[in-house]
Short mmCIF file of C-alpha atoms in Angstrom, two decimals:
data_model
loop_
_atom_site.label_atom_id
_atom_site.label_comp_id
_atom_site.label_asym_id
_atom_site.label_seq_id
_atom_site.Cartn_x
_atom_site.Cartn_y
_atom_site.Cartn_z
CA MET A 1 0.12 -0.13 0.05
CA SER A 2 1.29 3.50 -0.93
CA ALA A 3 1.67 6.31 1.68
CA ALA A 4 -1.15 8.06 0.22
CA GLY A 5 -3.40 4.90 0.42
CA ALA A 6 -2.44 4.29 3.89
CA LEU A 7 -3.27 7.95 4.90
CA MET A 8 -6.63 7.72 3.13
CA LEU A 9 -7.34 4.57 5.32
CA ALA A 10 -6.51 6.33 8.27
CA ALA A 11 -8.88 9.24 7.31
CA THR A 12 -11.70 6.97 6.58
CA ALA A 13 -11.22 4.29 9.43
CA ALA A 14 -10.55 6.76 12.27
CA PRO A 15 -12.44 10.10 11.52
CA ALA A 16 -12.05 11.12 15.12
CA MET A 17 -8.45 12.03 14.37
CA ALA A 18 -9.33 14.15 11.42
CA GLY A 19 -7.11 16.85 12.62
CA THR A 20 -4.16 14.72 13.13
CA THR A 21 -4.63 13.29 9.72
CA ALA A 22 -4.65 16.77 7.92
CA ASP A 23 -1.39 17.75 9.77
CA LEU A 24 0.16 14.44 8.48
CA LEU A 25 -0.88 15.11 5.11
CA LYS A 26 0.42 18.83 5.16
CA ARG A 27 3.78 17.55 6.41
CA LEU A 28 4.14 14.75 3.80
CA HIS A 29 3.26 17.59 1.26
CA GLU A 30 5.91 19.78 2.49
CA LYS A 31 8.50 17.02 2.41
CA GLY A 32 7.70 16.36 -1.17
CA ILE A 33 6.48 12.77 -0.53
CA LEU A 34 3.07 13.73 -1.70
CA THR A 35 2.58 15.87 -5.01
CA ASP A 36 0.39 18.97 -5.23
CA ASP A 37 -2.41 16.88 -6.94
CA GLU A 38 -2.15 13.93 -4.38
CA TYR A 39 -2.21 16.37 -1.60
CA GLN A 40 -5.28 18.23 -2.69
CA GLU A 41 -7.19 15.06 -3.57
CA LEU A 42 -6.48 13.47 -0.21
CA LEU A 43 -7.30 16.44 1.80
CA LYS A 44 -10.49 16.88 -0.25
CA GLY A 45 -11.47 13.23 0.51
CA GLN A 46 -10.58 13.77 4.12
CA ASN A 47 -12.65 16.73 4.66
CA ALA A 48 -15.62 15.28 2.94
CA GLU A 49 -15.31 12.11 5.02
CA ALA A 50 -15.26 14.41 8.18
CA ALA A 51 -18.46 16.21 7.11
CA GLN A 52 -20.21 12.86 6.63
CA VAL A 53 -19.25 11.48 9.84
CA ALA A 54 -20.37 14.70 11.62
CA ALA A 55 -23.83 14.07 10.10
CA ALA A 56 -24.19 10.44 10.81
CA PRO A 57 -22.84 7.74 13.28
CA ALA A 58 -19.90 5.66 11.83
CA PRO A 59 -20.54 2.14 10.89
CA ALA A 60 -18.59 -0.63 12.40
CA VAL A 61 -15.31 -1.26 10.78
CA THR A 62 -15.53 -4.60 9.04
CA PRO A 63 -13.54 -6.13 5.98
CA GLU A 64 -16.75 -5.55 3.76
CA ALA A 65 -17.19 -2.01 4.94
CA SER A 66 -13.63 -1.02 4.46
CA GLY A 67 -13.62 -2.46 1.00
CA GLY A 68 -11.18 -5.15 2.09
CA ALA A 69 -8.61 -2.65 3.59
CA GLY A 70 -6.54 -3.64 6.53
CA TYR A 71 -7.64 -2.91 10.17
CA VAL A 72 -6.48 -4.05 13.58
CA ARG A 73 -8.74 -6.05 15.88
CA MET A 74 -8.76 -8.33 18.85
CA THR A 75 -9.50 -11.98 17.88
CA ASP A 76 -10.92 -14.77 20.21
CA SER A 77 -7.36 -15.16 21.51
CA GLY A 78 -4.25 -13.37 20.41
CA VAL A 79 -4.15 -10.17 18.40
CA GLY A 80 -5.43 -10.14 14.77
CA LEU A 81 -4.54 -7.92 11.81
CA GLN A 82 -6.98 -8.07 8.91
CA VAL A 83 -5.15 -7.15 5.76
CA GLY A 84 -7.81 -7.51 2.75
CA ASP A 85 -8.99 -11.42 2.83
CA VAL A 86 -5.91 -12.39 4.99
CA THR A 87 -6.05 -12.75 8.77
CA LEU A 88 -2.80 -12.33 10.51
CA LYS A 89 -2.99 -13.73 14.14
CA PHE A 90 -0.32 -13.22 16.99
CA SER A 91 -0.63 -15.17 20.15
CA GLY A 92 1.85 -16.27 22.76
CA SER A 93 2.72 -17.02 26.39
CA VAL A 94 5.48 -16.29 29.03
CA ASN A 95 5.91 -18.02 32.28
CA GLY A 96 8.36 -18.08 34.98
CA PHE A 97 8.77 -20.06 38.41
CA TYR A 98 10.88 -20.11 41.46
CA VAL A 99 11.65 -23.97 41.86
CA HIS A 100 13.37 -25.43 44.87
CA ASP A 101 14.20 -29.18 44.40
CA ASN A 102 15.52 -31.31 47.17
CA GLY A 103 16.88 -34.59 46.08
CA ASP A 104 18.62 -37.65 47.68
CA THR A 105 22.40 -37.51 48.33
CA PRO A 106 24.08 -39.55 45.63
CA SER A 107 25.15 -43.07 46.67
CA ALA A 108 25.55 -46.59 45.21
CA THR A 109 21.94 -47.27 46.02
CA THR A 110 20.49 -44.07 44.33
CA ALA A 111 21.76 -44.80 40.83
CA VAL A 112 18.99 -45.36 38.45
CA THR A 113 19.72 -45.33 34.69
CA GLY A 114 16.77 -43.47 33.13
CA GLY A 115 15.53 -42.09 36.48
CA VAL A 116 13.99 -38.70 36.52
CA ALA A 117 14.02 -38.05 40.29
CA THR A 118 16.84 -35.44 41.28
CA VAL A 119 19.98 -36.91 42.95
CA GLY A 120 22.34 -34.36 44.49
CA GLY A 121 20.87 -32.49 47.34
CA ASN A 122 19.04 -28.98 47.50
CA SER A 123 19.03 -26.69 44.52
CA SER A 124 17.12 -23.38 43.54
CA ALA A 125 16.27 -21.89 40.30
CA VAL A 126 14.25 -19.22 38.33
CA ARG A 127 13.06 -21.17 35.20
CA ASN A 128 10.37 -21.88 32.88
CA GLY A 129 8.00 -24.57 33.76
CA LEU A 130 6.92 -27.46 31.24
CA LEU A 131 6.18 -25.00 28.81
CA PRO A 132 8.85 -22.52 27.48
CA GLY A 133 7.47 -19.12 26.37
CA PHE A 134 6.03 -19.08 22.76
CA LEU A 135 5.02 -16.76 20.03
CA LYS A 136 2.78 -18.03 17.32
CA VAL A 137 2.26 -16.31 13.96
CA GLU A 138 -0.49 -17.44 11.73
CA ALA A 139 -1.76 -16.22 8.33
CA SER A 140 -5.02 -17.51 7.03
CA THR A 141 -7.59 -16.93 4.29
CA SER A 142 -10.26 -18.54 2.05
CA LEU A 143 -9.20 -19.01 -1.75
CA ASP A 144 -11.29 -20.77 -4.39
CA GLY A 145 -13.41 -22.35 -1.57
CA TRP A 146 -10.44 -23.65 0.49
CA ASP A 147 -9.51 -22.54 3.94
CA VAL A 148 -5.72 -22.17 3.87
CA GLY A 149 -3.17 -21.08 6.59
CA ALA A 150 0.52 -20.90 7.20
CA HIS A 151 1.71 -21.38 10.94
CA PHE A 152 4.87 -20.59 12.70
CA GLY A 153 5.66 -21.28 16.48
CA MET A 154 8.70 -19.97 18.16
CA TYR A 155 9.44 -21.20 21.75
CA PRO A 156 12.04 -19.23 23.40
CA GLY A 157 13.10 -19.94 27.07
CA ILE A 158 14.16 -17.58 29.88
CA ASN A 159 17.17 -19.72 30.87
CA SER A 160 20.64 -19.79 29.20
CA VAL A 161 21.43 -23.09 27.51
CA SER A 162 24.71 -24.62 26.31
CA TYR A 163 23.66 -25.74 22.79
CA VAL A 164 25.67 -28.91 23.15
CA GLY A 165 23.81 -32.12 22.37
CA GLY A 166 20.40 -30.82 22.41
CA GLY A 167 20.44 -27.46 20.45
CA ALA A 168 17.86 -25.02 21.80
CA ASN A 169 16.69 -27.67 24.59
CA SER A 170 20.12 -28.64 25.72
CA GLY A 171 21.37 -28.50 29.21
CA GLY A 172 21.36 -25.31 31.09
CA ASN A 173 24.46 -22.82 31.37
CA PRO A 174 23.85 -20.53 34.32
CA ARG A 175 26.75 -17.95 33.68
CA ALA A 176 26.99 -14.59 32.85
CA LEU A 177 26.94 -13.50 29.09
CA GLN A 178 25.05 -16.50 27.83
CA THR A 179 21.83 -16.76 25.71
CA ALA A 180 18.46 -18.41 26.01
CA GLY A 181 17.48 -21.06 23.46
CA ILE A 182 14.74 -20.44 20.84
CA ASP A 183 13.03 -23.87 19.74
CA PHE A 184 11.39 -23.34 16.37
CA ARG A 185 8.86 -26.23 16.97
CA GLN A 186 6.12 -25.34 14.58
CA THR A 187 6.27 -24.72 10.67
CA TYR A 188 3.36 -26.05 8.84
CA LEU A 189 0.69 -25.27 6.31
CA THR A 190 -3.08 -26.27 6.42
CA PHE A 191 -5.78 -26.44 3.87
CA GLY A 192 -9.28 -27.80 4.23
CA ARG A 193 -12.96 -26.98 3.94
CA ALA A 194 -16.39 -27.82 5.24
CA GLY A 195 -17.21 -31.46 4.56
CA PHE A 196 -13.66 -32.28 3.46
CA GLY A 197 -11.68 -31.86 6.68
CA GLU A 198 -8.13 -30.59 6.93
CA VAL A 199 -4.62 -31.45 5.65
CA LYS A 200 -1.53 -30.57 7.69
CA ILE A 201 2.03 -30.41 6.17
CA GLY A 202 4.95 -29.53 8.14
CA ARG A 203 6.35 -29.71 11.69
CA ASP A 204 3.84 -29.80 14.58
CA ILE A 205 2.88 -31.88 17.64
CA GLY A 206 2.44 -35.56 17.11
CA LEU A 207 -0.63 -37.46 17.55
CA PHE A 208 0.35 -40.27 19.75
CA GLN A 209 0.13 -39.27 23.48
CA SER A 210 -0.71 -35.75 22.56
CA GLU A 211 -3.94 -35.66 24.32
CA SER A 212 -2.02 -36.95 27.46
CA ILE A 213 0.17 -33.73 27.64
CA LEU A 214 -2.49 -31.22 26.57
CA ASN A 215 -4.82 -32.28 29.41
CA ASP A 216 -2.08 -32.52 32.15
CA ILE A 217 -2.34 -29.85 34.77
CA THR A 218 1.63 -29.50 34.95
CA LEU A 219 1.48 -28.26 31.32
CA LEU A 220 0.91 -24.89 32.97
CA SER A 221 3.36 -25.18 35.75
CA SER A 222 6.60 -27.17 36.62
CA GLY A 223 5.91 -30.83 37.57
CA THR A 224 9.28 -32.79 38.05
CA PRO A 225 11.96 -30.03 37.62
CA ALA A 226 14.80 -32.23 36.02
CA GLY A 227 18.37 -30.54 35.84
CA ASN A 228 17.46 -27.70 38.39
CA VAL A 229 20.91 -26.87 39.07
CA ALA A 230 21.53 -25.88 35.41
CA PRO A 231 17.91 -25.43 34.10
CA SER A 232 17.24 -25.84 30.36
CA ASN A 233 14.20 -24.42 28.48
CA THR A 234 11.73 -26.71 30.23
CA THR A 235 10.93 -29.00 33.19
CA LEU A 236 9.52 -32.48 32.54
CA GLY A 237 6.12 -31.67 34.06
CA ARG A 238 4.60 -35.39 34.01
CA ILE A 239 6.71 -36.52 30.97
CA GLY A 240 8.03 -39.84 32.06
CA THR A 241 5.82 -40.31 35.00
CA GLY A 242 2.51 -41.03 33.15
CA TYR A 243 3.11 -40.73 29.47
CA ILE A 244 5.79 -40.60 26.77
CA TYR A 245 6.55 -37.13 25.30
CA THR A 246 4.74 -36.72 22.02
CA ASP A 247 7.27 -34.49 20.56
CA PHE A 248 7.02 -31.98 17.56
CA GLN A 249 7.57 -33.95 14.30
CA PRO A 250 7.62 -33.63 10.49
CA GLN A 251 4.32 -34.97 9.26
CA ILE A 252 1.57 -35.07 6.62
CA THR A 253 -1.63 -35.54 8.62
CA TYR A 254 -5.20 -35.68 7.50
CA THR A 255 -8.17 -34.80 9.96
CA THR A 256 -11.65 -35.60 9.26
CA PRO A 257 -14.71 -33.25 9.66
CA SER A 258 -16.47 -33.69 13.01
CA PHE A 259 -19.29 -36.35 12.73
CA SER A 260 -21.55 -35.73 15.81
CA GLY A 261 -18.60 -34.99 17.95
CA PHE A 262 -16.25 -37.74 16.48
CA THR A 263 -13.02 -36.71 14.65
CA ALA A 264 -10.16 -38.89 13.37
CA SER A 265 -6.56 -37.84 12.41
CA ILE A 266 -4.14 -40.15 10.71
CA GLY A 267 -0.54 -39.18 9.37
CA ILE A 268 2.74 -40.28 8.08
CA PHE A 269 5.92 -39.12 9.85
CA GLU A 270 9.51 -38.56 9.59
CA PRO A 271 10.95 -41.96 10.95
CA LEU A 272 12.87 -41.32 14.31
CA SER A 273 16.04 -43.34 15.07
CA SER A 274 16.60 -44.75 18.58
CA LEU A 275 18.28 -42.50 21.04
CA THR A 276 20.00 -45.20 23.03
CA GLY A 277 19.75 -48.20 20.52
CA PRO A 278 22.17 -49.50 17.81
CA GLU A 279 22.80 -47.39 14.68
CA GLU A 280 19.88 -47.27 12.04
CA ALA A 281 19.06 -46.36 8.51
CA ASN A 282 15.51 -46.39 8.40
CA LYS A 283 13.80 -46.94 4.90
CA GLN A 284 10.05 -46.08 5.51
CA PRO A 285 8.04 -43.61 7.39
CA GLY A 286 6.37 -43.84 10.80
CA PHE A 287 2.50 -43.91 11.04
CA GLN A 288 0.31 -42.28 13.84
CA ALA A 289 -3.37 -41.96 14.31
CA LYS A 290 -5.65 -40.34 16.94
CA PHE A 291 -9.59 -40.63 17.46
CA VAL A 292 -11.37 -38.15 19.62
CA TYR A 293 -14.98 -37.76 20.67
CA ASP A 294 -16.46 -34.89 22.28
CA GLY A 295 -19.93 -35.06 23.84
CA LYS A 296 -22.31 -33.71 26.58
CA PHE A 297 -24.65 -35.95 28.52
CA GLY A 298 -26.92 -33.80 30.59
CA ASP A 299 -24.75 -31.68 32.80
CA VAL A 300 -21.73 -33.90 32.11
CA ALA A 301 -19.04 -33.00 29.40
CA ALA A 302 -16.73 -35.83 28.18
CA ARG A 303 -13.67 -35.91 25.82
CA LEU A 304 -12.64 -39.47 25.06
CA TRP A 305 -9.51 -40.27 22.98
CA ALA A 306 -7.54 -43.19 21.56
CA SER A 307 -4.15 -42.91 19.64
CA GLY A 308 -1.68 -45.22 18.22
CA ILE A 309 1.90 -45.31 16.58
CA SER A 310 4.04 -47.54 14.62
CA GLN A 311 7.37 -47.39 12.93
CA LYS A 312 9.80 -50.04 11.62
CA HIS A 313 13.36 -49.53 12.60
CA ASN A 314 16.15 -50.67 10.10
CA VAL A 315 19.24 -51.65 12.42
CA ILE A 316 22.47 -51.60 10.41
CA ALA A 317 24.25 -54.25 12.60
CA GLY A 318 21.40 -56.26 13.97
CA PRO A 319 17.73 -57.44 13.59
CA ASP A 320 15.15 -54.93 12.42
CA TYR A 321 12.31 -54.22 14.82
CA THR A 322 8.88 -52.43 14.77
CA GLY A 323 8.19 -49.98 17.62
CA TRP A 324 4.42 -49.70 18.39
CA GLY A 325 2.06 -48.14 20.93
CA TRP A 326 -1.34 -47.03 21.88
CA ASP A 327 -2.98 -44.78 24.40
CA ALA A 328 -6.61 -44.22 25.53
CA GLY A 329 -7.94 -41.62 27.96
CA ALA A 330 -10.89 -39.65 29.10
CA LYS A 331 -11.58 -36.12 30.43
CA VAL A 332 -14.93 -35.69 32.19
CA THR A 333 -16.27 -32.42 33.59
CA PHE A 334 -19.36 -31.94 35.76
CA GLY A 335 -19.88 -28.64 37.52
CA PRO A 336 -16.57 -27.09 38.97
CA VAL A 337 -14.83 -30.66 38.78
CA THR A 338 -12.67 -32.09 36.05
CA LEU A 339 -11.39 -35.52 36.08
CA VAL A 340 -8.74 -37.13 33.69
CA GLY A 341 -7.48 -40.55 33.41
CA THR A 342 -5.03 -41.87 30.66
CA TYR A 343 -3.24 -45.37 30.05
CA TYR A 344 -0.57 -46.27 27.49
CA ASP A 345 1.12 -49.53 26.43
CA ALA A 346 4.11 -49.95 24.05
CA SER A 347 6.86 -52.07 22.69
CA GLY A 348 10.10 -50.67 21.14
CA LEU A 349 9.13 -47.17 22.20
CA GLY A 350 11.11 -46.78 25.49
CA THR A 351 10.29 -44.39 28.19
CA THR A 352 10.09 -40.59 28.89
CA ALA A 353 11.03 -39.73 25.29
CA LEU A 354 10.09 -41.38 21.92
CA ASN A 355 12.78 -44.26 21.41
CA LEU A 356 14.85 -43.58 24.60
CA PHE A 357 15.87 -46.91 26.24
CA ASP A 358 13.54 -48.61 23.63
CA THR A 359 15.85 -51.60 23.18
CA ASP A 360 18.95 -53.26 24.51
CA GLY A 361 22.23 -52.70 22.70
CA LEU A 362 21.34 -55.29 20.04
CA GLY A 363 17.96 -54.02 19.04
CA ASN A 364 15.87 -56.35 21.12
CA LYS A 365 12.73 -54.55 22.14
CA ARG A 366 11.70 -53.39 25.62
CA ASP A 367 8.04 -53.04 26.73
CA SER A 368 6.52 -50.13 28.48
CA HIS A 369 3.25 -48.91 29.92
CA GLY A 370 2.02 -46.27 32.25
CA PHE A 371 -1.01 -44.06 33.24
CA TYR A 372 -2.00 -40.97 35.36
CA LEU A 373 -5.11 -39.97 37.21
CA GLN A 374 -5.83 -36.35 37.76
CA GLY A 375 -8.72 -34.19 39.47
CA LEU A 376 -9.19 -30.33 39.39
CA THR A 377 -11.88 -28.27 41.31
CA THR A 378 -12.66 -24.75 40.54
CA PHE A 379 -14.00 -22.15 43.06
CA GLY A 380 -14.45 -18.79 41.40
CA LYS A 381 -11.00 -17.67 40.58
CA PHE A 382 -9.29 -20.41 42.67
CA SER A 383 -8.67 -24.07 41.35
CA VAL A 384 -7.10 -26.92 43.35
CA GLY A 385 -5.79 -29.96 41.62
CA GLY A 386 -3.83 -33.04 42.14
CA SER A 387 -2.59 -36.20 40.25
CA TYR A 388 -0.47 -39.32 40.47
CA GLY A 389 1.18 -41.08 37.47
CA GLU A 390 3.90 -43.70 36.74
CA SER A 391 5.66 -45.02 33.70
CA ASN A 392 7.12 -48.39 33.66
CA LEU A 393 9.83 -50.15 31.58
CA ASP A 394 10.48 -53.88 31.16
CA TYR A 395 13.82 -55.68 30.09
CA ALA A 396 13.98 -57.06 26.65
CA ASN A 397 15.23 -60.38 27.89
CA ALA A 398 17.35 -62.12 30.59
CA ALA A 399 20.53 -60.87 28.93
CA ASP A 400 19.37 -57.40 29.03
CA ALA A 401 18.77 -57.81 32.86
CA LEU A 402 22.41 -59.04 33.44
CA ALA A 403 23.95 -56.31 31.36
CA ASN A 404 21.86 -53.32 32.70
CA PRO A 405 20.90 -53.99 36.39
CA THR A 406 20.26 -50.31 37.22
CA LEU A 407 17.88 -49.77 34.41
CA VAL A 408 14.84 -47.80 35.43
CA ASP A 409 11.79 -50.01 36.44
CA LYS A 410 9.38 -47.15 37.29
CA ASN A 411 9.22 -43.49 37.35
CA SER A 412 6.42 -42.01 39.25
CA SER A 413 5.21 -38.67 40.82
CA TRP A 414 2.64 -37.12 43.03
CA VAL A 415 1.51 -33.46 42.11
CA GLY A 416 -0.54 -31.05 44.18
CA GLN A 417 -1.36 -27.67 42.70
CA VAL A 418 -3.15 -24.59 43.47
CA ARG A 419 -4.24 -21.78 40.81
CA TYR A 420 -5.51 -18.27 40.98
CA GLY A 421 -6.82 -16.50 37.96
CA LEU A 422 -5.50 -13.08 38.50
CA ASN A 423 -7.31 -11.88 35.18
CA SER A 424 -8.17 -13.31 31.67
CA TRP A 425 -4.31 -13.30 30.84
CA VAL A 426 -2.40 -14.15 34.00
CA THR A 427 -2.55 -17.07 36.17
CA LEU A 428 -0.92 -17.57 39.53
CA LEU A 429 0.29 -21.00 40.38
CA GLY A 430 1.88 -22.99 43.43
CA GLU A 431 2.78 -26.60 43.21
CA TYR A 432 4.33 -29.47 45.28
CA ILE A 433 5.99 -32.28 43.42
CA SER A 434 7.07 -35.59 44.85
CA THR A 435 9.06 -37.83 42.42
CA THR A 436 10.40 -41.49 42.68
CA SER A 437 12.66 -43.40 40.42
CA LYS A 438 13.19 -47.13 40.98
CA ALA A 439 15.68 -49.57 39.20
CA HIS A 440 15.21 -53.20 38.57
CA ASN A 441 17.79 -54.01 40.96
CA GLY A 442 16.11 -52.28 43.74
CA ASN A 443 18.06 -48.95 43.73
CA LYS A 444 15.86 -45.86 44.41
CA ALA A 445 15.98 -42.11 44.27
CA THR A 446 13.43 -39.53 45.46
CA SER A 447 13.19 -35.87 45.26
CA ASP A 448 10.55 -33.40 46.51
CA ALA A 449 9.99 -29.92 44.91
CA ILE A 450 8.11 -26.75 45.28
CA ALA A 451 7.31 -24.25 42.51
CA ALA A 452 5.62 -21.00 42.52
CA GLY A 453 5.14 -18.45 39.72
CA ALA A 454 2.73 -17.50 36.85
CA ILE A 455 1.96 -17.91 33.20
CA LEU A 456 0.49 -15.56 30.92
CA PHE A 457 -1.37 -16.18 27.64
CA PHE A 458 -2.70 -13.78 25.09
#
């Protein structure tokens, strides 16, 4: 849009600022940006519009009323900018917590390979919770009968990271003159229309176990701290103590329209190699699917889901194997009370993260399973909640047991949480977390943590 066009928009969309607009036109004319003819034409239009506004109330500014011109507005969430037929939407979140963690003193009996409980005494940190901050930018429009969109999600943390071994989500580096990490988790396009559903292509959250994390009360807070001495971008929340992290993955996913509250999603995914197993050269994609039902039965609202994952791993020096898993869960709300229950079962997926401790060193699969139960009650602006969950990992075989005696058998945690809705943007939270990690040989580590802070969404 030209400078002249922008000023004409300002004159018509905001007539209450007519005097300011006339001054701007004059200054642009004096600086030579507007020609004599352009200045006179715009000034004439501005004066005419001001006279019309004085005689009649101004209509609401809409895309139709402004002839498709741009205007700024608040959307249902985030901040929206309408430019012609395109909607630009900005939404985001910022959080921070004081976290004090008290773990067992290191000893021969506290060693648990794959344990998530802290070992090492007291530590304090000011850090992000399970979520880092995020800024999402989305552009959407309707073209030739299709709703299309481009989506970008940047997730910066408040803590400095080392960038060694994990990129933006590597271990913390609490020293002066360091920088925080920015995890660019989302880059994807969508297209769809009524009766067809929607196709997503790009990087976004996975399908398997996504409902478990999105309905977890620790998503807004801390949960198990993990690495509190040198905090990274995030805590663990309930990851590894109730579910396997779904992760953000390259994918091509199709989601059906809603049929009386029922939707289904199915996608092909970039194959992931094992984090701890033998080297791989995978030849085919992974597959994930999710089925969701939303319904209401009288005063009771329910969300039911099930999801699955399968991927073949081509091991370079060893037998190929197929990792698979499924989960199911329910969220039930009646009055001020919300209850959530989930369960998963898997083979060759591992624990805590996808493909972490999924096999022994030869590619023999380990089975795993877990669950969490959760309740949250709201009284006005206050909410009180609690949950218990655990993740279990089995040996692949007897040889695996002999070779890895301290392999984690079970990670579990209790969480108690209090929330206060300060306003529609900010929520204050306090939390107590007790985490236990047990090895197959009987070793055990425990840690207790408190967290207090706030999270903001816009």
